[in-house]
Amino acid sequence: MTASRLTTGGSAIDRSRPIRFNFDGTTVQGFAGDTIASALLANDVAVVGRSFKYHRPRGIWGAGVEEPNALVDVGGPQATPNTRATTEPARDGLVAKSVNATPNALADRNAFLDRFSRFIPAAFYYKTFMWPDWHMFEPRIRAMAGLGKVDTDWTSPGTADQINHHCDVLVVGAGPAGLAAARMAAGAGLSVTLVDDQRNPGGSLGHRAGEIDGKPAAVWIEETVAELAAGGHLILPSTTAFGIYDHNLVGLNQRHLDRRRDTLWRVRPRQIVLATGAIERPLPFANNDLPGILSADAALAYLRRHAVLVGRRIVVATNNDSAYEVASALAEAGADVTLVDIRRDGTPDTPAKVRLVKGRALAAANGKLRVGGVTLDDGTRLDADCVLVSGGCTPTIHLFGQAKGKLTWSEARAAFLPGDPVDGISVAGAAAGAVSLSEVFAGSEKAVASLGQTKAAVPRSTGPEATGGMAAAWPLPGSKGRIWIDYQNDVTVKDIELAARENFVSVEHLKRYTTLGMATDQGKTSNLPGLALMAGITGRTVPEVGTTTYRPPFTPVPLASFAGARVGELMAPVRRLPLENVHRSSGAVFQEYGGWLRPAHYGGRDADAERAIQDEALRARKSVALFDGSTLGKIEVIGPKAAEFVDFLYYNTMSTLKPGRCRYGFMLSENGVVFDDGVLVRLDEHRFVVSCSSSHVTAVHARLEEWRQDRFGRDAVYIHNATSEMATLTVSGPNARKLLEAVGLGLSLDDAALPHMTVGHGSYAGNEVRVTRVSFTGDRSYEISIRADRAEPLWAQLRQAGQAFEAVLIGLEALMILRAEKGFIVIGKDTDGTTLPHDLGSEGPRTKRQTEYVGRRSLFTEEASRNNRMQLVGLTVPQGEAPLPTGAHGIKRENGKLHSQGFVTSSYQSPTLGRPIALGLIERGATRHGETIEIQHLGKVRKAMIAAPCAFDPAGDRLNA
Amino acid sequence: MQLFPCPFCGPRDETEFHYGGDAGNARPDGADVPIDRWAGYLYLRGNPKGSAHEIWVHMTCGEFFVMERDTVTHKVLSSAALGGEHAA
């Protein structure tokens, strides 16, 4: 029997609430307030996992976020892989599994790997499995190495809350430094937010001795927290400040004891006080990774918080004063304690009931599955069931480093400390190198004073003070045995020596070559010893070696926290039509087009879809089609300079357009490339409607605004995007006019009154309607725009009146066929990022226009004038063949080699023509009509003839039919 | 995440803004602008280290403005509406 629960004590546990949970298939008993780790220790479970690479048995090392070994996969309703057992609360009914162990941590079947360890040093796998291909071996190697497993069967029951928060001061860490700073800042009238990653506030005061203002530490903590709460300040326990981002945005991840998802906080404090404490380092000796070897400070925390005595015969190895309190407390609790201090002189008084061995270090730990004793550097062997080590403290300066704070090396503390201050951030307590409570409180006072507050009452330490005496004990090159530097990644002294031999001496190379400091713990215990060893090997100082870059997150954060509510449909919300439900009841099959959810076709799912689309396109040509074109852009341009403005924005001259008429044109980018096409409607002298492509509305609107503000001024033009204010219902086909006359829109549809490319105004059921006679099908068409919330009765009326004409509802897929038959292009589909307007056959403005417009100069470059540009064409295939694949390349053969000479951009079966049609961009295509070229797709070559883009009704008779 | 001061709306998260290019990149008009001048307008950027004058647009209010910021420290040095009116 070694580790055990004492019958009394334990400030964190509630003995009246026993709990049971499952670890690796066995039942573990504990109390409310236990972590998984404290409960496992109380049940004397020594081996809690297997190491990343060698499958070495590993036990609990620490009592907090730094834990490198004790990772568990928590299953069930809150399934989370690689959870630290030292921070995860033990809950009744919880199921936890050790990582990288099959079937369990104690009897792992890959444990044999450790016997071959000398043959598999750092980078072994990469060097060995180069030939023939690393990817051939990777899956099996990955299966043998690694940590936890994601439960892919599990899906989230809800989403994580995300909260934006503002305060005057954010204090990170509720240890003595943080509590004192929070209390002083609150006393000075500032709004304070205090966060701590532990369940209970107090930090080291929760297990280290201290007396403040004449009161026991526990009383002072309670009073301070109560005062902050009473003052309305926000206190967040179980919450990790994981990152400081630009302009001092702080990310917090809050864990909940119930089964809710974690909560993500985005905090914008005016000032930040980092009181993040320090983390104890291991000491270097052979087999220093055996289960039963713990951080001395952690052992004290388990004793005083959880009433767990980690062993009966304990060796405490140290290079500093802090372990003396640990040795004393364990001896008081009934353990047999030997304290081994590497220092010969300057050690504190020997604690009562403790054997002190001075001037000695541990050479090795002995044991297989757990530690059974130690060998000192003089050969002395000591029996032990537990070894505690204290290699000094590493200040937790990660957040300061993330904020681009510079670090300075302290020889006295053997650690990096925060250097020059960063705007808005101060560091206090052990994170700034303080040891005694007096130093801690002085640091808190300074931090609060730096916020401009000086009047606060400073707490006083009234008890015995901790001392910071230490002698550095870094791992040394050439040491005997296997000495672990990084437990989590199985990096030993020899691996770092190997890296140095192979010239990976830069700290960033060292990290990537050996994996030192990677994975879930990010080297919280291992980085500094690793750097110090590299310094020793290469004859440099530690600050010369330097640290790797500090990056968020400080501890792993569930992706669900970052995702928040942006999951499923909300990840990329679609825009919806006002008549969506009506289309659904008509059997519409919806698809997303450029961010809009639109009917693709009506009826005919899966295999029947193509037949439904063909049927819609065929019937549209026969009589009349109804189409919901509400997504079409409707951006109004209004003002005294509106005409001048559209002239500048369009490639085509638009100011000559008469009120009541429409004109088709291109908008270019400044590099001349066609950016959008569409119809411009002139409603009156100073009012236009830009009817741009559905998926480009936002971009076109932004572009109009940019030119308006940059070139024309706010008073000259006003721009209003009315796209979603109005629904646009399109009626197209030979019987379109007859259908509308049956419905009655309060305006004359006579071709003399409303010819093609004009706009008229009428009304339906008391609502204004705008009727634009433009066509994207090539047939007589009317686009009727009406207030979006009044569109439904009109649509119903159109359908009812349409019955007499066998009107057909068409979705976007049929429309695509109809427009392609006419050679009408879709920007971005039939054009690309090099297409200029004259490539599409629009040469007029380029050669004739004398006024300035966007993109003008770019149309006269050498590139724009090349005689072998790709030009828009139609492509026809021999009778009876299938449509060409979209994206297939037109090819030419030169000197026995294949070259692309363009590609197919749109390709459909035309039901009206009874043959495939296609559009493409082909080199010099406009001058090659009638020529047959080869088209290649996936190695198959077919023949196609270049033709005019328009394959149907080239004379345009049907517009007025 | 940075905080940008919109001259019209005050400080807002950077996610609400789009970058609009270097400030002071005047457009040369005409079909006969020397090609080097035109190419410079289209493509050549200073990419300064330190203080940079840039055009940004606050997407939620739609207004373009000039912001001066430090490209090294990400500190915002000033922001002003186009034309100087409404300057913050």
PDB file of N, CA, C and O in Angstrom, chain A residues 164 245-247 249 266 268 423 648 670-671 698 702 705-711 714 852-858 860-861, chain B residues 1-4 8 13-14 20 27-35 38 41-43 62-64 74-76 81-82 85:
ATOM      1  N   ASN A 164     -19.165  38.449 -25.085  1.00  0.00           N
ATOM      2  CA  ASN A 164     -18.266  39.601 -25.171  1.00  0.00           C
ATOM      3  C   ASN A 164     -18.352  40.366 -23.863  1.00  0.00           C
ATOM      4  O   ASN A 164     -19.444  40.606 -23.351  1.00  0.00           O
ATOM      5  N   TYR A 245      -4.605  38.543 -27.603  1.00  0.00           N
ATOM      6  CA  TYR A 245      -4.524  38.820 -29.028  1.00  0.00           C
ATOM      7  C   TYR A 245      -4.304  40.315 -29.247  1.00  0.00           C
ATOM      8  O   TYR A 245      -4.192  41.078 -28.295  1.00  0.00           O
ATOM      9  N   ASP A 246      -4.295  40.721 -30.523  1.00  0.00           N
ATOM     10  CA  ASP A 246      -4.047  42.122 -30.865  1.00  0.00           C
ATOM     11  C   ASP A 246      -4.920  43.054 -30.043  1.00  0.00           C
ATOM     12  O   ASP A 246      -6.084  42.768 -29.772  1.00  0.00           O
ATOM     13  N   HIS A 247      -4.368  44.190 -29.691  1.00  0.00           N
ATOM     14  CA  HIS A 247      -5.065  45.230 -28.927  1.00  0.00           C
ATOM     15  C   HIS A 247      -5.608  44.682 -27.611  1.00  0.00           C
ATOM     16  O   HIS A 247      -6.658  45.093 -27.129  1.00  0.00           O
ATOM     17  N   LEU A 249      -7.055  41.946 -26.646  1.00  0.00           N
ATOM     18  CA  LEU A 249      -8.245  41.110 -26.504  1.00  0.00           C
ATOM     19  C   LEU A 249      -7.809  39.825 -25.803  1.00  0.00           C
ATOM     20  O   LEU A 249      -6.825  39.209 -26.189  1.00  0.00           O
ATOM     21  N   ARG A 266     -14.824  36.682 -24.788  1.00  0.00           N
ATOM     22  CA  ARG A 266     -13.907  37.624 -25.433  1.00  0.00           C
ATOM     23  C   ARG A 266     -13.911  38.886 -24.578  1.00  0.00           C
ATOM     24  O   ARG A 266     -14.905  39.605 -24.524  1.00  0.00           O
ATOM     25  N   ARG A 268     -12.473  42.558 -23.368  1.00  0.00           N
ATOM     26  CA  ARG A 268     -11.750  43.778 -23.743  1.00  0.00           C
ATOM     27  C   ARG A 268     -11.511  44.598 -22.477  1.00  0.00           C
ATOM     28  O   ARG A 268     -12.291  45.481 -22.149  1.00  0.00           O
ATOM     29  N   ASP A 423       2.270  47.765 -23.097  1.00  0.00           N
ATOM     30  CA  ASP A 423       1.137  48.668 -22.873  1.00  0.00           C
ATOM     31  C   ASP A 423      -0.079  47.914 -22.364  1.00  0.00           C
ATOM     32  O   ASP A 423      -0.534  46.959 -22.990  1.00  0.00           O
ATOM     33  N   PHE A 648     -19.354  56.406 -65.562  1.00  0.00           N
ATOM     34  CA  PHE A 648     -18.000  56.058 -65.122  1.00  0.00           C
ATOM     35  C   PHE A 648     -17.903  54.595 -64.701  1.00  0.00           C
ATOM     36  O   PHE A 648     -16.898  53.931 -64.939  1.00  0.00           O
ATOM     37  N   GLU A 670     -10.594  47.716 -62.459  1.00  0.00           N
ATOM     38  CA  GLU A 670      -9.597  48.646 -62.986  1.00  0.00           C
ATOM     39  C   GLU A 670      -8.568  47.939 -63.866  1.00  0.00           C
ATOM     40  O   GLU A 670      -7.902  48.552 -64.676  1.00  0.00           O
ATOM     41  N   ASN A 671      -8.428  46.614 -63.707  1.00  0.00           N
ATOM     42  CA  ASN A 671      -7.511  45.895 -64.587  1.00  0.00           C
ATOM     43  C   ASN A 671      -8.189  45.456 -65.881  1.00  0.00           C
ATOM     44  O   ASN A 671      -7.637  44.664 -66.631  1.00  0.00           O
ATOM     45  N   THR A 698     -23.647  42.137 -53.361  1.00  0.00           N
ATOM     46  CA  THR A 698     -22.889  42.749 -52.272  1.00  0.00           C
ATOM     47  C   THR A 698     -21.616  43.393 -52.803  1.00  0.00           C
ATOM     48  O   THR A 698     -21.266  44.508 -52.415  1.00  0.00           O
ATOM     49  N   ALA A 702     -20.682  47.387 -52.879  1.00  0.00           N
ATOM     50  CA  ALA A 702     -19.472  47.908 -52.235  1.00  0.00           C
ATOM     51  C   ALA A 702     -18.658  48.724 -53.224  1.00  0.00           C
ATOM     52  O   ALA A 702     -18.111  49.781 -52.896  1.00  0.00           O
ATOM     53  N   GLU A 705     -20.275  52.090 -53.836  1.00  0.00           N
ATOM     54  CA  GLU A 705     -20.038  52.967 -52.686  1.00  0.00           C
ATOM     55  C   GLU A 705     -18.610  53.514 -52.697  1.00  0.00           C
ATOM     56  O   GLU A 705     -18.384  54.677 -52.392  1.00  0.00           O
ATOM     57  N   GLU A 706     -17.662  52.652 -53.028  1.00  0.00           N
ATOM     58  CA  GLU A 706     -16.262  53.089 -53.006  1.00  0.00           C
ATOM     59  C   GLU A 706     -16.051  54.235 -53.991  1.00  0.00           C
ATOM     60  O   GLU A 706     -15.459  55.255 -53.657  1.00  0.00           O
ATOM     61  N   TRP A 707     -16.564  54.077 -55.223  1.00  0.00           N
ATOM     62  CA  TRP A 707     -16.369  55.140 -56.217  1.00  0.00           C
ATOM     63  C   TRP A 707     -17.160  56.379 -55.857  1.00  0.00           C
ATOM     64  O   TRP A 707     -16.725  57.507 -56.081  1.00  0.00           O
ATOM     65  N   ARG A 708     -18.346  56.164 -55.314  1.00  0.00           N
ATOM     66  CA  ARG A 708     -19.162  57.311 -54.900  1.00  0.00           C
ATOM     67  C   ARG A 708     -18.398  58.146 -53.867  1.00  0.00           C
ATOM     68  O   ARG A 708     -18.259  59.358 -54.014  1.00  0.00           O
ATOM     69  N   GLN A 709     -17.870  57.467 -52.832  1.00  0.00           N
ATOM     70  CA  GLN A 709     -17.233  58.206 -51.753  1.00  0.00           C
ATOM     71  C   GLN A 709     -15.871  58.748 -52.161  1.00  0.00           C
ATOM     72  O   GLN A 709     -15.450  59.806 -51.719  1.00  0.00           O
ATOM     73  N   ASP A 710     -15.172  57.986 -53.016  1.00  0.00           N
ATOM     74  CA  ASP A 710     -13.808  58.367 -53.367  1.00  0.00           C
ATOM     75  C   ASP A 710     -13.771  59.437 -54.460  1.00  0.00           C
ATOM     76  O   ASP A 710     -12.895  60.291 -54.475  1.00  0.00           O
ATOM     77  N   ARG A 711     -14.731  59.400 -55.402  1.00  0.00           N
ATOM     78  CA  ARG A 711     -14.596  60.221 -56.599  1.00  0.00           C
ATOM     79  C   ARG A 711     -15.715  61.239 -56.784  1.00  0.00           C
ATOM     80  O   ARG A 711     -15.481  62.313 -57.306  1.00  0.00           O
ATOM     81  N   ARG A 714     -20.427  62.575 -51.353  1.00  0.00           N
ATOM     82  CA  ARG A 714     -21.686  62.146 -50.748  1.00  0.00           C
ATOM     83  C   ARG A 714     -22.889  62.919 -51.275  1.00  0.00           C
ATOM     84  O   ARG A 714     -23.995  62.428 -51.296  1.00  0.00           O
ATOM     85  N   GLU A 852     -14.198  58.854 -69.673  1.00  0.00           N
ATOM     86  CA  GLU A 852     -13.476  57.973 -68.750  1.00  0.00           C
ATOM     87  C   GLU A 852     -14.406  56.935 -68.117  1.00  0.00           C
ATOM     88  O   GLU A 852     -15.580  57.224 -67.841  1.00  0.00           O
ATOM     89  N   TYR A 853     -13.904  55.735 -67.899  1.00  0.00           N
ATOM     90  CA  TYR A 853     -14.663  54.705 -67.181  1.00  0.00           C
ATOM     91  C   TYR A 853     -13.690  53.764 -66.483  1.00  0.00           C
ATOM     92  O   TYR A 853     -12.502  53.702 -66.824  1.00  0.00           O
ATOM     93  N   VAL A 854     -14.213  53.049 -65.502  1.00  0.00           N
ATOM     94  CA  VAL A 854     -13.392  52.131 -64.713  1.00  0.00           C
ATOM     95  C   VAL A 854     -12.790  51.070 -65.627  1.00  0.00           C
ATOM     96  O   VAL A 854     -13.497  50.444 -66.413  1.00  0.00           O
ATOM     97  N   GLY A 855     -11.494  50.908 -65.546  1.00  0.00           N
ATOM     98  CA  GLY A 855     -10.810  49.855 -66.298  1.00  0.00           C
ATOM     99  C   GLY A 855     -10.365  50.268 -67.689  1.00  0.00           C
ATOM    100  O   GLY A 855      -9.749  49.482 -68.404  1.00  0.00           O
ATOM    101  N   ARG A 856     -10.648  51.519 -68.082  1.00  0.00           N
ATOM    102  CA  ARG A 856     -10.432  51.934 -69.479  1.00  0.00           C
ATOM    103  C   ARG A 856      -8.981  51.730 -69.937  1.00  0.00           C
ATOM    104  O   ARG A 856      -8.724  51.076 -70.951  1.00  0.00           O
ATOM    105  N   ARG A 857      -8.040  52.268 -69.160  1.00  0.00           N
ATOM    106  CA  ARG A 857      -6.646  52.232 -69.620  1.00  0.00           C
ATOM    107  C   ARG A 857      -6.153  50.801 -69.806  1.00  0.00           C
ATOM    108  O   ARG A 857      -5.322  50.518 -70.681  1.00  0.00           O
ATOM    109  N   SER A 858      -6.700  49.883 -69.005  1.00  0.00           N
ATOM    110  CA  SER A 858      -6.232  48.491 -69.071  1.00  0.00           C
ATOM    111  C   SER A 858      -6.651  47.796 -70.358  1.00  0.00           C
ATOM    112  O   SER A 858      -6.139  46.723 -70.680  1.00  0.00           O
ATOM    113  N   PHE A 860      -6.084  48.868 -73.251  1.00  0.00           N
ATOM    114  CA  PHE A 860      -5.179  49.269 -74.340  1.00  0.00           C
ATOM    115  C   PHE A 860      -3.735  48.866 -74.059  1.00  0.00           C
ATOM    116  O   PHE A 860      -2.808  49.463 -74.553  1.00  0.00           O
ATOM    117  N   THR A 861      -3.569  47.858 -73.231  1.00  0.00           N
ATOM    118  CA  THR A 861      -2.219  47.360 -72.967  1.00  0.00           C
ATOM    119  C   THR A 861      -1.840  46.343 -74.042  1.00  0.00           C
ATOM    120  O   THR A 861      -2.679  45.893 -74.824  1.00  0.00           O
TER     121      THR A 861
ATOM    122  N   MET B   1      -7.726  40.229 -31.535  1.00  0.00           N
ATOM    123  CA  MET B   1      -8.521  40.931 -32.521  1.00  0.00           C
ATOM    124  C   MET B   1      -8.382  42.435 -32.312  1.00  0.00           C
ATOM    125  O   MET B   1      -8.511  42.914 -31.208  1.00  0.00           O
ATOM    126  N   GLN B   2      -8.115  43.151 -33.401  1.00  0.00           N
ATOM    127  CA  GLN B   2      -7.861  44.575 -33.265  1.00  0.00           C
ATOM    128  C   GLN B   2      -9.167  45.360 -33.148  1.00  0.00           C
ATOM    129  O   GLN B   2     -10.222  44.908 -33.560  1.00  0.00           O
ATOM    130  N   LEU B   3      -9.047  46.555 -32.571  1.00  0.00           N
ATOM    131  CA  LEU B   3     -10.165  47.493 -32.496  1.00  0.00           C
ATOM    132  C   LEU B   3      -9.844  48.645 -33.433  1.00  0.00           C
ATOM    133  O   LEU B   3      -8.816  49.297 -33.275  1.00  0.00           O
ATOM    134  N   PHE B   4     -10.712  48.879 -34.405  1.00  0.00           N
ATOM    135  CA  PHE B   4     -10.497  49.995 -35.312  1.00  0.00           C
ATOM    136  C   PHE B   4     -11.515  51.092 -35.016  1.00  0.00           C
ATOM    137  O   PHE B   4     -12.698  50.814 -34.832  1.00  0.00           O
ATOM    138  N   PHE B   8     -17.268  57.271 -37.868  1.00  0.00           N
ATOM    139  CA  PHE B   8     -18.706  57.491 -37.736  1.00  0.00           C
ATOM    140  C   PHE B   8     -19.307  56.699 -36.576  1.00  0.00           C
ATOM    141  O   PHE B   8     -20.270  57.125 -35.962  1.00  0.00           O
ATOM    142  N   ASP B  13     -14.819  45.935 -33.681  1.00  0.00           N
ATOM    143  CA  ASP B  13     -13.948  44.792 -33.990  1.00  0.00           C
ATOM    144  C   ASP B  13     -13.463  44.824 -35.436  1.00  0.00           C
ATOM    145  O   ASP B  13     -14.219  45.184 -36.336  1.00  0.00           O
ATOM    146  N   GLU B  14     -12.246  44.384 -35.654  1.00  0.00           N
ATOM    147  CA  GLU B  14     -11.682  44.394 -37.002  1.00  0.00           C
ATOM    148  C   GLU B  14     -12.489  43.560 -37.983  1.00  0.00           C
ATOM    149  O   GLU B  14     -12.436  43.797 -39.189  1.00  0.00           O
ATOM    150  N   GLY B  20      -9.073  48.653 -47.896  1.00  0.00           N
ATOM    151  CA  GLY B  20      -9.389  49.256 -49.196  1.00  0.00           C
ATOM    152  C   GLY B  20      -8.186  49.775 -49.955  1.00  0.00           C
ATOM    153  O   GLY B  20      -8.340  50.505 -50.925  1.00  0.00           O
ATOM    154  N   ARG B  27      -5.948  58.169 -58.819  1.00  0.00           N
ATOM    155  CA  ARG B  27      -6.194  57.489 -60.090  1.00  0.00           C
ATOM    156  C   ARG B  27      -5.865  58.414 -61.252  1.00  0.00           C
ATOM    157  O   ARG B  27      -6.425  59.506 -61.368  1.00  0.00           O
ATOM    158  N   PRO B  28      -4.992  57.976 -62.146  1.00  0.00           N
ATOM    159  CA  PRO B  28      -4.746  58.780 -63.350  1.00  0.00           C
ATOM    160  C   PRO B  28      -5.824  58.483 -64.389  1.00  0.00           C
ATOM    161  O   PRO B  28      -6.083  57.331 -64.699  1.00  0.00           O
ATOM    162  N   ASP B  29      -6.483  59.499 -64.900  1.00  0.00           N
ATOM    163  CA  ASP B  29      -7.547  59.300 -65.886  1.00  0.00           C
ATOM    164  C   ASP B  29      -6.995  59.352 -67.304  1.00  0.00           C
ATOM    165  O   ASP B  29      -5.990  60.011 -67.564  1.00  0.00           O
ATOM    166  N   GLY B  30      -7.690  58.704 -68.210  1.00  0.00           N
ATOM    167  CA  GLY B  30      -7.348  58.819 -69.624  1.00  0.00           C
ATOM    168  C   GLY B  30      -6.867  57.523 -70.228  1.00  0.00           C
ATOM    169  O   GLY B  30      -6.286  56.681 -69.546  1.00  0.00           O
ATOM    170  N   ALA B  31      -7.128  57.377 -71.543  1.00  0.00           N
ATOM    171  CA  ALA B  31      -6.710  56.179 -72.259  1.00  0.00           C
ATOM    172  C   ALA B  31      -5.232  56.237 -72.614  1.00  0.00           C
ATOM    173  O   ALA B  31      -4.650  55.247 -73.040  1.00  0.00           O
ATOM    174  N   ASP B  32      -4.620  57.415 -72.451  1.00  0.00           N
ATOM    175  CA  ASP B  32      -3.233  57.579 -72.871  1.00  0.00           C
ATOM    176  C   ASP B  32      -2.293  57.798 -71.689  1.00  0.00           C
ATOM    177  O   ASP B  32      -1.181  58.292 -71.841  1.00  0.00           O
ATOM    178  N   VAL B  33      -2.752  57.431 -70.476  1.00  0.00           N
ATOM    179  CA  VAL B  33      -1.861  57.499 -69.316  1.00  0.00           C
ATOM    180  C   VAL B  33      -0.645  56.626 -69.615  1.00  0.00           C
ATOM    181  O   VAL B  33      -0.809  55.505 -70.130  1.00  0.00           O
ATOM    182  N   PRO B  34       0.589  57.113 -69.340  1.00  0.00           N
ATOM    183  CA  PRO B  34       1.759  56.251 -69.575  1.00  0.00           C
ATOM    184  C   PRO B  34       1.582  54.903 -68.850  1.00  0.00           C
ATOM    185  O   PRO B  34       1.117  54.882 -67.712  1.00  0.00           O
ATOM    186  N   ILE B  35       1.947  53.833 -69.518  1.00  0.00           N
ATOM    187  CA  ILE B  35       1.628  52.506 -68.999  1.00  0.00           C
ATOM    188  C   ILE B  35       2.301  52.247 -67.650  1.00  0.00           C
ATOM    189  O   ILE B  35       1.743  51.558 -66.790  1.00  0.00           O
ATOM    190  N   TRP B  38       0.171  53.823 -65.007  1.00  0.00           N
ATOM    191  CA  TRP B  38      -1.041  53.023 -64.797  1.00  0.00           C
ATOM    192  C   TRP B  38      -0.724  51.741 -64.011  1.00  0.00           C
ATOM    193  O   TRP B  38      -1.435  51.367 -63.085  1.00  0.00           O
ATOM    194  N   TYR B  41      -0.286  52.580 -60.447  1.00  0.00           N
ATOM    195  CA  TYR B  41      -1.584  52.787 -59.790  1.00  0.00           C
ATOM    196  C   TYR B  41      -2.240  51.445 -59.465  1.00  0.00           C
ATOM    197  O   TYR B  41      -2.804  51.246 -58.393  1.00  0.00           O
ATOM    198  N   LEU B  42      -2.131  50.507 -60.403  1.00  0.00           N
ATOM    199  CA  LEU B  42      -2.801  49.219 -60.205  1.00  0.00           C
ATOM    200  C   LEU B  42      -2.068  48.322 -59.203  1.00  0.00           C
ATOM    201  O   LEU B  42      -2.703  47.683 -58.375  1.00  0.00           O
ATOM    202  N   TYR B  43      -0.751  48.272 -59.306  1.00  0.00           N
ATOM    203  CA  TYR B  43      -0.048  47.174 -58.640  1.00  0.00           C
ATOM    204  C   TYR B  43       1.041  47.567 -57.648  1.00  0.00           C
ATOM    205  O   TYR B  43       1.349  46.779 -56.759  1.00  0.00           O
ATOM    206  N   GLY B  62     -20.881  51.184 -43.998  1.00  0.00           N
ATOM    207  CA  GLY B  62     -20.618  51.413 -45.412  1.00  0.00           C
ATOM    208  C   GLY B  62     -19.684  52.571 -45.715  1.00  0.00           C
ATOM    209  O   GLY B  62     -19.479  52.908 -46.880  1.00  0.00           O
ATOM    210  N   GLU B  63     -19.113  53.197 -44.686  1.00  0.00           N
ATOM    211  CA  GLU B  63     -18.294  54.376 -44.936  1.00  0.00           C
ATOM    212  C   GLU B  63     -16.809  54.034 -45.079  1.00  0.00           C
ATOM    213  O   GLU B  63     -16.255  53.268 -44.285  1.00  0.00           O
ATOM    214  N   PHE B  64     -16.195  54.620 -46.082  1.00  0.00           N
ATOM    215  CA  PHE B  64     -14.754  54.503 -46.269  1.00  0.00           C
ATOM    216  C   PHE B  64     -14.069  55.593 -45.456  1.00  0.00           C
ATOM    217  O   PHE B  64     -14.625  56.681 -45.268  1.00  0.00           O
ATOM    218  N   HIS B  74       0.832  47.232 -34.695  1.00  0.00           N
ATOM    219  CA  HIS B  74      -0.624  47.219 -34.910  1.00  0.00           C
ATOM    220  C   HIS B  74      -1.333  48.319 -34.130  1.00  0.00           C
ATOM    221  O   HIS B  74      -2.544  48.276 -33.950  1.00  0.00           O
ATOM    222  N   LYS B  75      -0.596  49.280 -33.673  1.00  0.00           N
ATOM    223  CA  LYS B  75      -1.209  50.409 -32.967  1.00  0.00           C
ATOM    224  C   LYS B  75      -1.897  51.307 -33.987  1.00  0.00           C
ATOM    225  O   LYS B  75      -1.344  51.587 -35.041  1.00  0.00           O
ATOM    226  N   VAL B  76      -3.125  51.737 -33.676  1.00  0.00           N
ATOM    227  CA  VAL B  76      -3.830  52.672 -34.550  1.00  0.00           C
ATOM    228  C   VAL B  76      -3.429  54.085 -34.164  1.00  0.00           C
ATOM    229  O   VAL B  76      -3.538  54.474 -33.003  1.00  0.00           O
ATOM    230  N   ALA B  81     -12.478  60.561 -41.638  1.00  0.00           N
ATOM    231  CA  ALA B  81     -13.364  60.363 -42.783  1.00  0.00           C
ATOM    232  C   ALA B  81     -12.694  60.899 -44.037  1.00  0.00           C
ATOM    233  O   ALA B  81     -11.828  61.769 -43.967  1.00  0.00           O
ATOM    234  N   LEU B  82     -13.101  60.389 -45.198  1.00  0.00           N
ATOM    235  CA  LEU B  82     -12.567  60.913 -46.454  1.00  0.00           C
ATOM    236  C   LEU B  82     -12.933  62.383 -46.554  1.00  0.00           C
ATOM    237  O   LEU B  82     -14.021  62.786 -46.170  1.00  0.00           O
ATOM    238  N   GLU B  85     -14.025  65.709 -43.251  1.00  0.00           N
ATOM    239  CA  GLU B  85     -15.196  65.950 -42.410  1.00  0.00           C
ATOM    240  C   GLU B  85     -15.400  64.748 -41.484  1.00  0.00           C
ATOM    241  O   GLU B  85     -14.932  63.658 -41.763  1.00  0.00           O
TER     242      GLU B  85
END
